[in-house]
Short mmCIF file of C-alpha atoms in Angstrom, two decimals:
data_model
loop_
_atom_site.label_atom_id
_atom_site.label_comp_id
_atom_site.label_asym_id
_atom_site.label_seq_id
_atom_site.Cartn_x
_atom_site.Cartn_y
_atom_site.Cartn_z
CA UNK O 54 64.92 49.68 99.50
CA UNK O 55 62.32 47.23 98.32
CA UNK O 56 58.83 48.37 97.81
CA UNK O 57 56.49 46.65 100.20
CA UNK O 58 53.76 46.87 97.61
CA UNK O 59 55.84 44.88 95.16
CA UNK O 60 56.27 42.19 97.67
CA UNK O 61 52.52 41.91 98.21
CA UNK O 62 51.93 41.81 94.51
CA UNK O 63 54.43 39.01 94.13
CA UNK O 64 52.84 36.99 97.09
CA UNK O 65 49.50 37.50 95.64
CA UNK O 66 50.69 36.42 92.22
CA UNK O 67 52.43 33.30 93.47
CA UNK O 68 49.36 32.34 95.57
CA UNK O 69 47.09 32.78 92.48
CA UNK O 70 49.51 30.51 90.51
CA UNK O 71 49.51 27.97 93.23
CA UNK O 72 45.72 27.98 93.44
CA UNK O 73 45.44 27.59 89.66
CA UNK O 74 47.75 24.62 89.67
CA UNK O 75 45.97 23.11 92.56
CA UNK O 76 42.49 23.34 90.92
CA UNK O 77 43.88 21.97 87.62
CA UNK O 78 45.11 18.71 89.05
CA UNK O 79 42.84 15.99 87.50
CA UNK O 80 42.60 13.87 90.64
CA UNK O 81 40.76 14.83 93.83
CA UNK O 82 43.10 16.47 96.31
CA UNK O 83 42.51 17.48 99.94
CA UNK O 84 44.83 19.33 102.38
CA UNK O 85 44.52 17.70 105.78
CA UNK O 86 45.33 19.06 109.30
CA UNK O 87 46.95 16.85 111.84
CA UNK O 88 43.63 15.39 112.87
CA UNK O 89 42.67 14.35 109.30
CA UNK O 90 40.23 17.11 108.76
CA UNK O 91 39.93 18.66 105.32
CA UNK O 92 41.12 22.19 105.24
CA UNK O 93 41.08 22.66 101.40
CA UNK O 94 39.82 20.92 98.40
CA UNK O 95 40.56 21.35 94.75
CA UNK O 96 36.89 20.72 93.94
CA UNK O 97 37.36 17.36 92.18
CA UNK O 98 35.65 15.34 94.85
CA UNK O 99 32.16 15.68 93.34
CA UNK O 100 33.30 13.43 90.51
CA UNK O 101 35.48 11.21 92.67
CA UNK O 102 33.44 10.66 95.64
CA UNK O 103 29.86 12.11 94.85
CA UNK O 104 30.11 15.20 97.10
CA UNK O 105 30.85 18.92 96.74
CA UNK O 106 34.01 20.44 97.78
CA UNK O 107 32.29 22.62 100.33
CA UNK O 108 30.69 19.61 102.01
CA UNK O 109 34.26 18.05 102.46
CA UNK O 110 35.88 21.08 104.28
CA UNK O 111 36.02 20.62 107.99
CA UNK O 112 35.04 16.89 107.95
CA UNK O 113 37.38 14.00 108.62
CA UNK O 114 38.82 12.31 105.67
CA UNK O 115 37.89 8.84 106.92
CA UNK O 116 34.28 9.79 107.40
CA UNK O 117 33.91 10.63 103.69
CA UNK O 118 36.13 8.02 102.08
CA UNK O 119 35.21 5.06 104.28
CA UNK O 120 31.65 6.46 105.13
CA UNK O 121 32.29 5.67 108.69
CA UNK O 122 32.30 7.59 111.97
CA UNK O 123 35.67 6.47 113.27
CA UNK O 124 38.96 5.07 112.00
CA UNK O 125 39.01 1.87 110.15
CA UNK O 126 41.75 -0.69 109.79
CA UNK O 127 42.59 0.20 106.13
CA UNK O 128 42.59 3.95 106.63
CA UNK O 129 45.79 5.38 104.83
CA UNK O 130 45.74 8.52 106.88
CA UNK O 131 46.05 6.63 110.13
CA UNK O 132 48.78 4.48 108.84
CA UNK O 133 50.53 7.38 107.50
CA UNK O 134 50.64 8.97 110.93
CA UNK O 135 52.15 5.69 112.20
CA UNK O 136 54.71 5.08 109.50
CA UNK O 137 55.65 8.71 108.43
CA UNK O 138 55.63 7.74 104.86
CA UNK O 139 53.03 7.92 102.09
CA UNK O 140 50.40 5.19 102.39
CA UNK O 141 48.02 4.05 99.68
CA UNK O 142 44.79 1.80 99.58
CA UNK O 143 42.49 0.68 96.83
CA UNK O 144 38.71 0.94 97.80
CA UNK O 145 35.60 -0.15 96.19
CA UNK O 146 32.55 1.99 96.53
CA UNK O 147 29.82 -0.49 95.69
CA UNK O 148 27.10 2.11 96.30
CA UNK O 149 28.23 4.13 93.33
CA UNK O 150 30.02 1.34 91.37
CA UNK O 151 33.47 2.85 91.30
CA UNK O 152 36.98 1.91 92.54
CA UNK O 153 39.11 4.64 94.03
CA UNK O 154 42.84 4.73 94.82
CA UNK O 155 43.46 6.75 97.93
CA UNK O 156 47.01 8.02 98.71
CA UNK O 157 47.95 10.03 101.65
CA UNK O 158 51.41 11.70 101.96
CA UNK O 159 52.83 13.71 104.95
CA UNK O 160 53.53 17.44 105.01
CA UNK O 161 56.32 18.19 107.32
CA UNK O 162 57.17 21.53 109.13
CA UNK O 163 60.69 23.06 109.30
CA UNK O 164 61.59 20.74 112.13
CA UNK O 165 60.63 17.64 110.15
CA UNK O 166 57.54 16.96 112.24
CA UNK O 167 54.30 15.92 110.39
CA UNK O 168 52.01 19.02 110.36
CA UNK O 169 49.31 17.71 108.01
CA UNK O 170 48.87 15.58 104.93
CA UNK O 171 47.92 15.65 101.18
CA UNK O 172 45.13 13.30 100.52
CA UNK O 173 44.73 12.21 96.86
CA UNK O 174 41.92 10.21 95.29
CA UNK O 175 42.06 8.70 91.86
CA UNK O 176 39.34 6.94 90.01
CA UNK O 177 40.69 3.61 88.85
CA UNK O 178 37.39 1.97 87.86
CA UNK O 179 38.47 1.42 84.23
CA UNK O 180 41.73 -0.16 85.33
CA UNK O 181 39.94 -2.48 87.80
CA UNK O 182 37.37 -3.49 85.07
CA UNK O 183 40.30 -4.27 82.72
CA UNK O 184 41.92 -6.41 85.47
CA UNK O 185 38.72 -8.21 86.15
CA UNK O 186 38.22 -8.88 82.47
CA UNK O 187 41.90 -10.25 82.16
CA UNK O 188 41.26 -12.37 85.37
CA UNK O 189 38.16 -13.81 83.72
CA UNK O 190 40.07 -14.67 80.47
CA UNK O 191 42.84 -16.02 82.69
CA UNK O 192 40.70 -18.24 84.81
CA UNK O 193 38.43 -19.60 82.11
CA UNK O 194 41.04 -20.32 79.25
CA UNK O 195 41.38 -23.77 78.20
CA UNK O 196 44.99 -23.34 77.62
CA UNK O 197 47.58 -23.46 80.37
CA UNK O 198 48.68 -19.98 81.27
CA UNK O 199 51.54 -19.28 83.70
CA UNK O 200 54.40 -16.91 84.89
CA UNK O 201 57.57 -18.31 86.40
CA UNK O 202 60.86 -17.17 87.68
CA UNK O 203 64.09 -17.85 85.59
CA UNK O 204 65.19 -20.29 88.45
CA UNK O 205 62.02 -22.36 88.02
CA UNK O 206 59.34 -21.30 90.53
CA UNK O 207 55.63 -20.58 89.51
CA UNK O 208 54.63 -17.02 90.12
CA UNK O 209 51.19 -17.41 88.54
CA UNK O 210 49.20 -20.37 87.17
CA UNK O 211 45.64 -20.83 85.88
CA UNK O 212 43.23 -23.64 86.49
CA UNK O 213 43.74 -25.25 83.02
CA UNK O 214 47.44 -25.66 83.69
CA UNK O 215 46.80 -27.19 87.22
CA UNK O 216 44.40 -29.68 85.55
CA UNK O 217 46.97 -30.61 82.94
CA UNK O 218 49.56 -31.32 85.48
CA UNK O 219 47.11 -33.19 87.70
CA UNK O 220 46.88 -30.81 90.55
CA UNK O 221 43.68 -29.99 92.28
CA UNK O 222 44.26 -26.20 92.08
CA UNK O 223 46.68 -23.57 90.87
CA UNK O 224 47.57 -22.89 94.52
CA UNK O 225 48.56 -26.57 95.12
CA UNK O 226 50.59 -26.50 91.91
CA UNK O 227 52.61 -23.35 92.85
CA UNK O 228 53.03 -24.64 96.39
CA UNK O 229 54.38 -28.05 95.57
CA UNK O 230 56.43 -27.34 92.48
CA UNK O 231 59.48 -25.53 93.53
CA UNK O 232 61.88 -26.60 90.85
CA UNK O 233 60.01 -26.68 87.41
CA UNK O 234 63.25 -27.89 85.52
CA UNK O 235 63.31 -31.13 87.74
CA UNK O 236 59.83 -31.53 88.66
CA UNK O 237 57.95 -30.81 85.43
CA UNK O 238 60.44 -31.45 82.72
CA UNK O 239 61.16 -34.97 81.69
CA UNK O 240 64.35 -33.73 80.17
CA UNK O 241 65.80 -30.69 82.27
CA UNK O 242 67.98 -29.67 79.44
CA UNK O 243 64.82 -28.61 77.53
CA UNK O 244 64.05 -26.08 80.12
CA UNK O 245 67.62 -24.78 79.86
CA UNK O 246 67.09 -24.55 76.16
CA UNK O 247 63.87 -22.65 76.57
CA UNK O 248 65.60 -20.13 78.77
CA UNK O 249 68.44 -19.73 76.28
CA UNK O 250 66.02 -19.07 73.40
CA UNK O 251 64.03 -16.52 75.43
CA UNK O 252 67.21 -14.60 76.19
CA UNK O 253 68.42 -14.82 72.66
CA UNK O 254 65.20 -14.06 70.78
CA UNK O 255 62.83 -12.59 73.49
CA UNK O 256 59.96 -14.86 72.42
CA UNK O 257 59.58 -18.56 71.86
CA UNK O 258 56.87 -20.25 69.72
CA UNK O 259 55.88 -23.95 69.37
CA UNK O 260 58.32 -25.02 71.77
CA UNK O 261 57.62 -28.76 72.80
CA UNK O 262 58.59 -30.76 75.77
CA UNK O 263 57.49 -33.68 77.74
CA UNK O 264 56.29 -33.08 81.34
CA UNK O 265 55.48 -34.96 84.54
CA UNK O 266 52.17 -34.90 86.11
CA UNK O 267 51.61 -34.92 89.86
CA UNK O 268 51.32 -38.64 89.83
CA UNK O 269 54.50 -39.23 87.97
CA UNK O 270 52.87 -39.95 84.64
CA UNK O 271 54.13 -38.24 81.49
#
């Protein structure tokens, strides 16, 4: 017959291991009840949100993350309750000058019903700064920069490219040009040649072609 003392020791050991793993997670993690109140924190929120773990417990997640007294439209916990799947949102804390990615995932009981949630906060400030730096380079470059689909639609274009093509804005260029091969290339076969070279070599340099502007000039 099993020794009850051995079972208790095993349970205590497993609980201690779980707590060590929970505390070691580098991102801020909360366990939430069905109402969205914090029932446990791994203590990383002092860095992530500027509060202590003991201040978070018992409070509603949206009151802390959104600094509000009620639900807000972008609250991922509220959306998770509605959709039943993990929900994520990126938030800018202008007061502290940081960007946070908040992800809320449901915890389900044995019947499959939502019994609570895991609330994770990750500091993405450095990533957002890199994105903003890239955006600045992209927007202010004197060269035309763009992304397209293989079948000839613009996915992205910068102001310099729009000016070269005679459009008032990148948005107008992407909206009106739906077939690059026919609307931009004077010789559509050059576009086909470009695609062939890309498939063969993975990169193309110094490729030249004649193109139409919005007014039809070349």
